[in-house]
Amino acid sequence: MVLSNTLSIMFTHIARAGGGGSSKGGSGSGVFFLGYIIMFSIGNVVKKILPRTAELIVGGIIGALISILVLVLGIMGHTFGSTIFAIVFIAGIWTGWASSFYGVWERITKKSKITTQQIDAASQSDTSWNRVNLENHCKNVFMKFQADWSTFNVNSMQTYLTASCFSHNRLLLQAIYQLGRTNSMSNVVIEKCMIFEMHDDQDNSKDSFTVAFEAKANDQLINKQGTVLYTDTKSFTEYWKFIKHENTWLLDIITQDTDNSTSYNATIQNFAVQNNMYYSSDMGWLLLPERGVLMGSGKFGSSDINNHVIGTYRGLLTQFYTYSSNVGNTNNATWLISQVTLPKSYGGILIQPKRNIFSKTFDKHRLRVPKNYTKHTFEWPDFNNRYEVYATDRDQLATFELVNPKFMEYLYDNSPDFGIEVAENTAYLYQAVDFDSSLISDTHYKKMLDIILQAYKELKI
């Protein structure tokens, strides 16, 4: 059981209600991971049987003894490699120790003690600050949200979410629905519920508090054929912020514990706000498509969607995000994507910019064309020199409004490295990211938005 919990914390990739989440980073060192597992597991056992001070002392002594033993064995190996092995293993031991004894819930518990005192003080003059009532309200909303999310019950959601939170989640559910899938959350159990932040303002409409949940559920992503795409039954931690609204508290923000703070991009957040859209730093696999050349090769468990922005334009769902095809793999490719759900289907169409001759074999950003796609050329020499066009149906390709000299010249003049794919009724404008993905900013999103708006004109929607 301890080992299971360790693996859960080390490699949590989740698709939770209200937005997905996934851990970042590569596969790491097996040696480091082994040391981490051993000490983290030991730490969890020690924490269950000893008080706080004793657990820190005993855990530290055990960590020191293991480190000394491993270092001695490494030196006795009489090779540089065995010594490095020992050092990496010891690093894993002490990282596991720190994670076990100073984990997220230790920090939350410490903050919660202070928050409890603040709530008790505030309750003397404002009866809405009743800790027991607040916790019960949070638990009720938590359970209701899981059920409503699973059944697309947006009418119910609107009764306990703020306007902003409701609009964001309604759009996410719309995106899930258009993918023909359901994110079912069943057998939900709340294991911990702890208020750890609060703000009591003179203006009661600005009162707020944040609660931490540890819960588990049978979390399944299911497509319209009834196929289970992914199942997660591991415990997860989320932070829910509530704000005061008249005589009740409305849920305003859900944050995943797996969110990597370094992945948050303030400039893209501002881009979303300025364009009446909504931003999520980490979407994980929740909206990972199953079809198409670009996205169809994605895999639940190794692909990832981040920096996600969602909204509507002229009534059509529009999304912007970064997509990593194989996180942790040396052959991982990263893309900037803008996605639009079209009012009709065009089959399969792929328009990709021509790259150098070596790219056909070695370029991870060159899309591999399926056998059922046929290559097509046009009467525009410049276009044929710049782009390769493939489609599953020539007649449907002929009706695709973006394949015209005006738009393709606009695309090439402004962004020659952009490509277009259509998978039935979903269009992707994509760009390979050949630079450090951490440098992606609102500048890139604004460029994609400009191209999307021009595409809308051509599509006459």
GROMACS .gro file of C-alpha atoms in nm:
model
  461
    1MET     CA    1   0.000   0.000   0.000
    2VAL     CA    2   0.284   0.239   0.086
    3LEU     CA    3   0.457   0.161  -0.242
    4SER     CA    4   0.130   0.220  -0.427
    5ASN     CA    5   0.092   0.562  -0.264
    6THR     CA    6   0.451   0.645  -0.351
    7LEU     CA    7   0.403   0.564  -0.717
    8SER     CA    8   0.083   0.766  -0.713
    9ILE     CA    9   0.261   1.077  -0.592
   10MET     CA   10   0.565   1.030  -0.810
   11PHE     CA   11   0.382   0.976  -1.138
   12THR     CA   12   0.039   1.133  -1.115
   13HIS     CA   13  -0.116   1.208  -1.456
   14ILE     CA   14  -0.483   1.284  -1.404
   15ALA     CA   15  -0.790   1.398  -1.591
   16ARG     CA   16  -1.000   1.539  -1.308
   17ALA     CA   17  -1.340   1.701  -1.316
   18GLY     CA   18  -1.299   2.067  -1.398
   19GLY     CA   19  -0.984   2.027  -1.601
   20GLY     CA   20  -0.707   1.777  -1.643
   21GLY     CA   21  -0.370   1.767  -1.482
   22SER     CA   22  -0.044   1.595  -1.534
   23SER     CA   23   0.300   1.586  -1.389
   24LYS     CA   24   0.587   1.733  -1.585
   25GLY     CA   25   0.935   1.621  -1.663
   26GLY     CA   26   1.116   1.325  -1.806
   27SER     CA   27   1.152   0.969  -1.687
   28GLY     CA   28   1.438   1.062  -1.448
   29SER     CA   29   1.706   0.836  -1.313
   30GLY     CA   30   1.607   0.485  -1.213
   31VAL     CA   31   1.869   0.492  -0.941
   32PHE     CA   32   1.738   0.819  -0.799
   33PHE     CA   33   1.381   0.689  -0.819
   34LEU     CA   34   1.474   0.370  -0.633
   35GLY     CA   35   1.627   0.572  -0.348
   36TYR     CA   36   1.321   0.798  -0.344
   37ILE     CA   37   1.076   0.507  -0.323
   38ILE     CA   38   1.265   0.335  -0.041
   39MET     CA   39   1.287   0.641   0.183
   40PHE     CA   40   0.944   0.775   0.102
   41SER     CA   41   0.790   0.437   0.185
   42ILE     CA   42   0.983   0.410   0.511
   43GLY     CA   43   0.884   0.767   0.598
   44ASN     CA   44   0.514   0.695   0.550
   45VAL     CA   45   0.538   0.396   0.787
   46VAL     CA   46   0.726   0.597   1.051
   47LYS     CA   47   0.469   0.880   1.030
   48LYS     CA   48   0.186   0.639   1.111
   49ILE     CA   49   0.337   0.509   1.435
   50LEU     CA   50   0.529   0.806   1.585
   51PRO     CA   51   0.447   1.164   1.691
   52ARG     CA   52   0.581   1.452   1.480
   53THR     CA   53   0.911   1.522   1.660
   54ALA     CA   54   0.997   1.154   1.696
   55GLU     CA   55   0.915   1.078   1.333
   56LEU     CA   56   1.155   1.348   1.212
   57ILE     CA   57   1.438   1.218   1.435
   58VAL     CA   58   1.383   0.850   1.355
   59GLY     CA   59   1.334   0.921   0.984
   60GLY     CA   60   1.653   1.128   0.974
   61ILE     CA   61   1.854   0.856   1.149
   62ILE     CA   62   1.726   0.588   0.910
   63GLY     CA   63   1.806   0.811   0.610
   64ALA     CA   64   2.157   0.877   0.741
   65LEU     CA   65   2.227   0.507   0.807
   66ILE     CA   66   2.110   0.406   0.458
   67SER     CA   67   2.316   0.687   0.302
   68ILE     CA   68   2.632   0.584   0.488
   69LEU     CA   69   2.582   0.218   0.393
   70VAL     CA   70   2.526   0.299   0.027
   71LEU     CA   71   2.822   0.539   0.014
   72VAL     CA   72   3.054   0.277   0.169
   73LEU     CA   73   2.936   0.013  -0.080
   74GLY     CA   74   2.986   0.261  -0.365
   75ILE     CA   75   3.342   0.339  -0.260
   76MET     CA   76   3.415  -0.031  -0.213
   77GLY     CA   77   3.318  -0.082  -0.576
   78HIS     CA   78   3.651   0.085  -0.663
   79THR     CA   79   3.506   0.248  -0.975
   80PHE     CA   80   3.399   0.599  -1.054
   81GLY     CA   81   3.065   0.466  -1.178
   82SER     CA   82   2.983   0.289  -0.851
   83THR     CA   83   3.055   0.606  -0.654
   84ILE     CA   84   2.831   0.814  -0.883
   85PHE     CA   85   2.564   0.544  -0.848
   86ALA     CA   86   2.583   0.578  -0.470
   87ILE     CA   87   2.564   0.960  -0.477
   88VAL     CA   88   2.257   0.959  -0.705
   89PHE     CA   89   2.091   0.695  -0.486
   90ILE     CA   90   2.160   0.902  -0.173
   91ALA     CA   91   2.010   1.209  -0.343
   92GLY     CA   92   1.697   1.004  -0.403
   93ILE     CA   93   1.697   0.893  -0.037
   94TRP     CA   94   1.695   1.249   0.098
   95THR     CA   95   1.447   1.374  -0.161
   96GLY     CA   96   1.217   1.092  -0.054
   97TRP     CA   97   1.273   1.186   0.310
   98ALA     CA   98   1.182   1.550   0.246
   99SER     CA   99   0.876   1.454   0.041
  100SER     CA  100   0.754   1.218   0.313
  101PHE     CA  101   0.806   1.437   0.619
  102TYR     CA  102   0.742   1.776   0.460
  103GLY     CA  103   0.473   1.683   0.208
  104VAL     CA  104   0.183   1.894   0.096
  105TRP     CA  105  -0.051   1.788   0.375
  106GLU     CA  106   0.198   1.873   0.646
  107ARG     CA  107   0.211   2.226   0.507
  108ILE     CA  108  -0.166   2.243   0.470
  109THR     CA  109  -0.222   2.117   0.826
  110LYS     CA  110   0.014   2.381   0.965
  111LYS     CA  111  -0.164   2.660   0.774
  112SER     CA  112  -0.505   2.517   0.866
  113LYS     CA  113  -0.438   2.558   1.239
  114ILE     CA  114  -0.385   2.930   1.189
  115THR     CA  115  -0.683   2.957   0.955
  116THR     CA  116  -0.908   2.781   1.208
  117GLN     CA  117  -0.823   3.047   1.466
  118GLN     CA  118  -0.896   3.323   1.213
  119ILE     CA  119  -1.234   3.169   1.121
  120ASP     CA  120  -1.330   3.129   1.488
  121ALA     CA  121  -1.246   3.496   1.547
  122ALA     CA  122  -1.440   3.610   1.240
  123SER     CA  123  -1.743   3.404   1.344
  124GLN     CA  124  -1.786   3.624   1.654
  125SER     CA  125  -1.916   3.908   1.437
  126ASP     CA  126  -2.026   3.721   1.123
  127THR     CA  127  -2.216   3.392   1.159
  128SER     CA  128  -2.134   3.293   0.798
  129TRP     CA  129  -1.783   3.216   0.923
  130ASN     CA  130  -1.881   2.888   1.088
  131ARG     CA  131  -1.605   2.635   1.027
  132VAL     CA  132  -1.823   2.323   1.053
  133ASN     CA  133  -2.087   2.470   0.822
  134LEU     CA  134  -1.821   2.579   0.575
  135GLU     CA  135  -1.662   2.234   0.561
  136ASN     CA  136  -2.001   2.067   0.516
  137HIS     CA  137  -2.087   2.312   0.238
  138CYS     CA  138  -1.755   2.240   0.065
  139LYS     CA  139  -1.808   1.865   0.082
  140ASN     CA  140  -2.160   1.895  -0.057
  141VAL     CA  141  -2.041   2.112  -0.347
  142PHE     CA  142  -1.749   1.877  -0.413
  143MET     CA  143  -1.975   1.573  -0.445
  144LYS     CA  144  -2.236   1.760  -0.646
  145PHE     CA  145  -1.974   1.891  -0.887
  146GLN     CA  146  -1.837   1.541  -0.958
  147ALA     CA  147  -2.188   1.416  -1.039
  148ASP     CA  148  -2.280   1.718  -1.251
  149TRP     CA  149  -1.950   1.705  -1.440
  150SER     CA  150  -2.006   1.339  -1.522
  151THR     CA  151  -2.358   1.401  -1.656
  152PHE     CA  152  -2.310   1.743  -1.825
  153ASN     CA  153  -2.559   1.896  -1.581
  154VAL     CA  154  -2.465   2.261  -1.637
  155ASN     CA  155  -2.798   2.385  -1.501
  156SER     CA  156  -2.712   2.242  -1.161
  157MET     CA  157  -2.356   2.378  -1.179
  158GLN     CA  158  -2.485   2.729  -1.228
  159THR     CA  159  -2.638   2.723  -0.879
  160TYR     CA  160  -2.307   2.689  -0.693
  161LEU     CA  161  -2.037   2.826  -0.927
  162THR     CA  162  -1.939   3.188  -0.982
  163ALA     CA  163  -2.020   3.326  -1.327
  164SER     CA  164  -1.658   3.297  -1.440
  165CYS     CA  165  -1.610   2.945  -1.306
  166PHE     CA  166  -1.940   2.836  -1.460
  167SER     CA  167  -1.854   2.978  -1.803
  168HIS     CA  168  -1.514   2.809  -1.806
  169ASN     CA  169  -1.647   2.469  -1.701
  170ARG     CA  170  -1.940   2.493  -1.942
  171LEU     CA  171  -1.693   2.546  -2.227
  172LEU     CA  172  -1.478   2.254  -2.111
  173LEU     CA  173  -1.782   2.029  -2.099
  174GLN     CA  174  -1.879   2.150  -2.446
  175ALA     CA  175  -1.532   2.054  -2.571
  176ILE     CA  176  -1.560   1.710  -2.408
  177TYR     CA  177  -1.905   1.662  -2.559
  178GLN     CA  178  -1.784   1.759  -2.907
  179LEU     CA  179  -1.509   1.499  -2.873
  180GLY     CA  180  -1.785   1.244  -2.815
  181ARG     CA  181  -1.665   1.145  -2.471
  182THR     CA  182  -1.762   1.152  -2.105
  183ASN     CA  183  -1.541   1.206  -1.801
  184SER     CA  184  -1.716   0.983  -1.549
  185MET     CA  185  -1.638   1.031  -1.179
  186SER     CA  186  -1.793   0.745  -0.981
  187ASN     CA  187  -1.740   0.599  -0.631
  188VAL     CA  188  -1.614   0.937  -0.513
  189VAL     CA  189  -1.475   0.939  -0.158
  190ILE     CA  190  -1.348   1.248   0.025
  191GLU     CA  191  -1.053   1.141   0.239
  192LYS     CA  192  -0.953   1.484   0.371
  193CYS     CA  193  -1.114   1.827   0.371
  194MET     CA  194  -0.924   2.115   0.531
  195ILE     CA  195  -0.969   2.493   0.507
  196PHE     CA  196  -0.620   2.644   0.501
  197GLU     CA  197  -0.668   3.001   0.374
  198MET     CA  198  -0.929   3.268   0.441
  199HIS     CA  199  -0.985   3.639   0.380
  200ASP     CA  200  -1.236   3.832   0.589
  201ASP     CA  201  -1.295   4.169   0.427
  202GLN     CA  202  -1.494   4.466   0.556
  203ASP     CA  203  -1.688   4.427   0.233
  204ASN     CA  204  -1.851   4.086   0.279
  205SER     CA  205  -1.875   4.035  -0.098
  206LYS     CA  206  -1.494   4.010  -0.100
  207ASP     CA  207  -1.476   3.737   0.166
  208SER     CA  208  -1.314   3.415   0.049
  209PHE     CA  209  -1.156   3.094   0.169
  210THR     CA  210  -0.967   2.800   0.015
  211VAL     CA  211  -1.013   2.436   0.107
  212ALA     CA  212  -0.785   2.143   0.028
  213PHE     CA  213  -0.943   1.812  -0.069
  214GLU     CA  214  -0.781   1.473  -0.082
  215ALA     CA  215  -1.016   1.234  -0.257
  216LYS     CA  216  -1.031   0.929  -0.474
  217ALA     CA  217  -1.272   0.811  -0.741
  218ASN     CA  218  -1.312   0.579  -1.033
  219ASP     CA  219  -1.213   0.845  -1.283
  220GLN     CA  220  -1.277   0.726  -1.639
  221LEU     CA  221  -1.257   0.891  -1.979
  222ILE     CA  222  -1.504   0.714  -2.208
  223ASN     CA  223  -1.572   0.773  -2.578
  224LYS     CA  224  -1.910   0.753  -2.750
  225GLN     CA  225  -1.847   0.390  -2.851
  226GLY     CA  226  -1.825   0.303  -2.482
  227THR     CA  227  -1.450   0.241  -2.494
  228VAL     CA  228  -1.267   0.342  -2.177
  229LEU     CA  229  -0.977   0.560  -2.291
  230TYR     CA  230  -0.820   0.598  -1.950
  231THR     CA  231  -0.893   0.500  -1.589
  232ASP     CA  232  -0.745   0.656  -1.276
  233THR     CA  233  -0.835   0.536  -0.927
  234LYS     CA  234  -0.548   0.703  -0.740
  235SER     CA  235  -0.600   0.959  -0.465
  236PHE     CA  236  -0.571   1.319  -0.576
  237THR     CA  237  -0.540   1.658  -0.409
  238GLU     CA  238  -0.718   1.973  -0.525
  239TYR     CA  239  -0.759   2.327  -0.390
  240TRP     CA  240  -1.102   2.489  -0.417
  241LYS     CA  241  -1.151   2.861  -0.363
  242PHE     CA  242  -1.493   2.986  -0.254
  243ILE     CA  243  -1.611   3.347  -0.247
  244LYS     CA  244  -1.902   3.505  -0.066
  245HIS     CA  245  -2.215   3.576  -0.268
  246GLU     CA  246  -2.507   3.718  -0.076
  247ASN     CA  247  -2.597   3.448   0.179
  248THR     CA  248  -2.394   3.163   0.036
  249TRP     CA  249  -2.047   3.067  -0.084
  250LEU     CA  250  -1.981   3.003  -0.454
  251LEU     CA  251  -1.698   2.795  -0.598
  252ASP     CA  252  -1.466   3.022  -0.796
  253ILE     CA  253  -1.141   2.838  -0.877
  254ILE     CA  254  -1.025   2.475  -0.882
  255THR     CA  255  -0.649   2.416  -0.880
  256GLN     CA  256  -0.488   2.076  -0.926
  257ASP     CA  257  -0.211   1.979  -0.688
  258THR     CA  258  -0.027   1.840  -0.992
  259ASP     CA  259  -0.019   2.185  -1.152
  260ASN     CA  260   0.343   2.286  -1.197
  261SER     CA  261   0.375   2.649  -1.088
  262THR     CA  262   0.653   2.697  -1.343
  263SER     CA  263   0.408   2.613  -1.622
  264TYR     CA  264   0.178   2.904  -1.537
  265ASN     CA  265   0.213   3.175  -1.800
  266ALA     CA  266   0.083   3.517  -1.696
  267THR     CA  267   0.104   3.660  -2.048
  268ILE     CA  268  -0.119   3.385  -2.187
  269GLN     CA  269  -0.356   3.430  -1.893
  270ASN     CA  270  -0.382   3.799  -1.988
  271PHE     CA  271  -0.437   3.704  -2.353
  272ALA     CA  272  -0.732   3.489  -2.247
  273VAL     CA  273  -0.885   3.762  -2.032
  274GLN     CA  274  -0.846   4.026  -2.305
  275ASN     CA  275  -1.027   3.803  -2.553
  276ASN     CA  276  -1.306   3.690  -2.318
  277MET     CA  277  -1.157   3.342  -2.296
  278TYR     CA  278  -1.042   3.118  -2.011
  279TYR     CA  279  -0.695   2.989  -1.927
  280SER     CA  280  -0.570   2.664  -1.771
  281SER     CA  281  -0.197   2.609  -1.731
  282ASP     CA  282  -0.229   2.229  -1.736
  283MET     CA  283  -0.503   2.038  -1.919
  284GLY     CA  284  -0.335   1.696  -1.928
  285TRP     CA  285  -0.522   1.440  -2.140
  286LEU     CA  286  -0.881   1.546  -2.085
  287LEU     CA  287  -0.919   1.707  -2.429
  288LEU     CA  288  -0.662   1.499  -2.616
  289PRO     CA  289  -0.825   1.410  -2.952
  290GLU     CA  290  -0.820   1.054  -3.083
  291ARG     CA  291  -0.832   1.133  -3.454
  292GLY     CA  292  -0.628   1.316  -3.716
  293VAL     CA  293  -0.265   1.299  -3.823
  294LEU     CA  294  -0.126   1.555  -3.579
  295MET     CA  295  -0.328   1.470  -3.269
  296GLY     CA  296  -0.434   1.114  -3.347
  297SER     CA  297  -0.089   0.983  -3.257
  298GLY     CA  298  -0.127   1.120  -2.903
  299LYS     CA  299  -0.132   0.871  -2.618
  300PHE     CA  300  -0.311   0.889  -2.286
  301GLY     CA  301  -0.032   0.872  -2.034
  302SER     CA  302   0.251   1.024  -2.237
  303SER     CA  303   0.104   1.314  -2.437
  304ASP     CA  304   0.014   1.644  -2.276
  305ILE     CA  305  -0.188   1.963  -2.341
  306ASN     CA  306  -0.082   2.279  -2.156
  307ASN     CA  307  -0.129   2.657  -2.169
  308HIS     CA  308  -0.488   2.592  -2.268
  309VAL     CA  309  -0.715   2.880  -2.369
  310ILE     CA  310  -1.081   2.821  -2.458
  311GLY     CA  311  -1.364   3.045  -2.572
  312THR     CA  312  -1.612   3.104  -2.853
  313TYR     CA  313  -1.605   3.318  -3.164
  314ARG     CA  314  -1.926   3.366  -3.359
  315GLY     CA  315  -2.070   3.078  -3.166
  316LEU     CA  316  -1.793   2.831  -3.256
  317LEU     CA  317  -1.574   2.671  -2.993
  318THR     CA  318  -1.214   2.791  -3.030
  319GLN     CA  319  -0.910   2.664  -2.841
  320PHE     CA  320  -0.539   2.751  -2.821
  321TYR     CA  321  -0.279   2.535  -2.649
  322THR     CA  322   0.064   2.375  -2.656
  323TYR     CA  323   0.079   2.003  -2.729
  324SER     CA  324   0.361   1.766  -2.639
  325SER     CA  325   0.334   1.435  -2.819
  326ASN     CA  326   0.554   1.220  -2.595
  327VAL     CA  327   0.651   1.383  -2.266
  328GLY     CA  328   0.974   1.247  -2.119
  329ASN     CA  329   1.092   1.093  -2.446
  330THR     CA  330   1.392   1.223  -2.638
  331ASN     CA  331   1.179   1.216  -2.951
  332ASN     CA  332   0.913   1.438  -2.795
  333ALA     CA  333   0.772   1.702  -3.030
  334THR     CA  334   0.603   2.020  -2.912
  335TRP     CA  335   0.345   2.216  -3.109
  336LEU     CA  336   0.149   2.538  -3.088
  337ILE     CA  337  -0.212   2.461  -3.177
  338SER     CA  338  -0.523   2.663  -3.248
  339GLN     CA  339  -0.831   2.447  -3.282
  340VAL     CA  340  -1.175   2.529  -3.422
  341THR     CA  341  -1.484   2.310  -3.439
  342LEU     CA  342  -1.635   2.361  -3.786
  343PRO     CA  343  -2.007   2.341  -3.872
  344LYS     CA  344  -1.949   2.063  -4.129
  345SER     CA  345  -1.710   1.775  -4.201
  346TYR     CA  346  -1.432   1.780  -4.464
  347GLY     CA  347  -1.290   1.433  -4.408
  348GLY     CA  348  -0.913   1.431  -4.362
  349ILE     CA  349  -0.698   1.715  -4.498
  350LEU     CA  350  -0.333   1.787  -4.424
  351ILE     CA  351  -0.144   2.094  -4.546
  352GLN     CA  352   0.208   2.103  -4.413
  353PRO     CA  353   0.494   2.336  -4.504
  354LYS     CA  354   0.774   2.175  -4.699
  355ARG     CA  355   1.088   2.121  -4.495
  356ASN     CA  356   1.440   2.028  -4.600
  357ILE     CA  357   1.513   1.696  -4.770
  358PHE     CA  358   1.651   1.544  -4.450
  359SER     CA  359   1.330   1.616  -4.263
  360LYS     CA  360   1.150   1.331  -4.440
  361THR     CA  361   1.350   1.086  -4.233
  362PHE     CA  362   1.492   1.268  -3.934
  363ASP     CA  363   1.259   1.558  -3.852
  364LYS     CA  364   1.032   1.475  -3.556
  365HIS     CA  365   0.809   1.767  -3.654
  366ARG     CA  366   0.733   1.629  -3.998
  367LEU     CA  367   0.394   1.462  -3.987
  368ARG     CA  368   0.384   1.107  -4.118
  369VAL     CA  369   0.104   1.085  -4.374
  370PRO     CA  370  -0.134   0.785  -4.341
  371LYS     CA  371  -0.171   0.549  -4.635
  372ASN     CA  372  -0.535   0.643  -4.695
  373TYR     CA  373  -0.432   1.004  -4.772
  374THR     CA  374  -0.357   1.102  -5.134
  375LYS     CA  375  -0.117   1.379  -5.231
  376HIS     CA  376  -0.262   1.664  -5.439
  377THR     CA  377  -0.108   1.952  -5.633
  378PHE     CA  378  -0.263   2.273  -5.757
  379GLU     CA  379  -0.223   2.516  -6.044
  380TRP     CA  380  -0.031   2.762  -5.827
  381PRO     CA  381   0.345   2.693  -5.861
  382ASP     CA  382   0.435   2.899  -5.553
  383PHE     CA  383   0.185   2.707  -5.343
  384ASN     CA  384   0.317   2.369  -5.460
  385ASN     CA  385   0.673   2.483  -5.379
  386ARG     CA  386   0.575   2.587  -5.029
  387TYR     CA  387   0.326   2.325  -4.913
  388GLU     CA  388   0.243   1.958  -4.938
  389VAL     CA  389  -0.129   1.878  -4.948
  390TYR     CA  390  -0.285   1.542  -4.867
  391ALA     CA  391  -0.652   1.447  -4.835
  392THR     CA  392  -0.874   1.144  -4.795
  393ASP     CA  393  -1.126   1.278  -5.048
  394ARG     CA  394  -1.049   1.512  -5.338
  395ASP     CA  395  -1.407   1.639  -5.358
  396GLN     CA  396  -1.410   1.739  -4.993
  397LEU     CA  397  -1.070   1.902  -5.036
  398ALA     CA  398  -1.215   2.110  -5.321
  399THR     CA  399  -1.487   2.243  -5.091
  400PHE     CA  400  -1.243   2.343  -4.814
  401GLU     CA  401  -1.249   2.722  -4.833
  402LEU     CA  402  -0.899   2.781  -4.692
  403VAL     CA  403  -0.729   2.614  -4.989
  404ASN     CA  404  -0.726   2.925  -5.205
  405PRO     CA  405  -0.443   3.151  -5.323
  406LYS     CA  406  -0.553   3.450  -5.114
  407PHE     CA  407  -0.551   3.277  -4.777
  408MET     CA  408  -0.249   3.054  -4.840
  409GLU     CA  409  -0.044   3.354  -4.953
  410TYR     CA  410  -0.154   3.537  -4.640
  411LEU     CA  411  -0.052   3.237  -4.427
  412TYR     CA  412   0.285   3.200  -4.597
  413ASP     CA  413   0.366   3.572  -4.583
  414ASN     CA  414   0.283   3.596  -4.213
  415SER     CA  415   0.379   3.251  -4.083
  416PRO     CA  416   0.546   3.026  -4.340
  417ASP     CA  417   0.605   2.755  -4.080
  418PHE     CA  418   0.235   2.710  -3.999
  419GLY     CA  419   0.038   2.413  -4.126
  420ILE     CA  420  -0.331   2.323  -4.138
  421GLU     CA  421  -0.507   1.997  -4.064
  422VAL     CA  422  -0.875   1.908  -4.078
  423ALA     CA  423  -0.999   1.593  -3.907
  424GLU     CA  424  -1.365   1.565  -4.005
  425ASN     CA  425  -1.521   1.878  -3.849
  426THR     CA  426  -1.219   1.989  -3.645
  427ALA     CA  427  -0.957   2.224  -3.791
  428TYR     CA  428  -0.608   2.265  -3.645
  429LEU     CA  429  -0.369   2.546  -3.725
  430TYR     CA  430  -0.031   2.423  -3.603
  431GLN     CA  431   0.329   2.532  -3.572
  432ALA     CA  432   0.625   2.319  -3.468
  433VAL     CA  433   0.805   2.459  -3.164
  434ASP     CA  434   1.175   2.445  -3.244
  435PHE     CA  435   1.268   2.662  -2.947
  436ASP     CA  436   1.244   2.623  -2.569
  437SER     CA  437   0.871   2.581  -2.504
  438SER     CA  438   0.905   2.790  -2.186
  439LEU     CA  439   0.954   3.091  -2.415
  440ILE     CA  440   0.601   3.061  -2.553
  441SER     CA  441   0.406   3.376  -2.473
  442ASP     CA  442   0.098   3.574  -2.566
  443THR     CA  443   0.285   3.697  -2.876
  444HIS     CA  444   0.256   3.350  -3.028
  445TYR     CA  445  -0.110   3.322  -2.928
  446LYS     CA  446  -0.191   3.664  -3.073
  447LYS     CA  447  -0.038   3.560  -3.405
  448MET     CA  448  -0.249   3.244  -3.407
  449LEU     CA  449  -0.558   3.446  -3.324
  450ASP     CA  450  -0.493   3.682  -3.616
  451ILE     CA  451  -0.465   3.386  -3.853
  452ILE     CA  452  -0.777   3.222  -3.709
  453LEU     CA  453  -0.977   3.543  -3.757
  454GLN     CA  454  -0.859   3.559  -4.119
  455ALA     CA  455  -0.958   3.195  -4.163
  456TYR     CA  456  -1.304   3.270  -4.027
  457LYS     CA  457  -1.346   3.529  -4.302
  458GLU     CA  458  -1.253   3.275  -4.567
  459LEU     CA  459  -1.482   3.015  -4.413
  460LYS     CA  460  -1.759   3.278  -4.404
  461ILE     CA  461  -1.853   3.199  -4.046
   0.00000   0.00000   0.00000
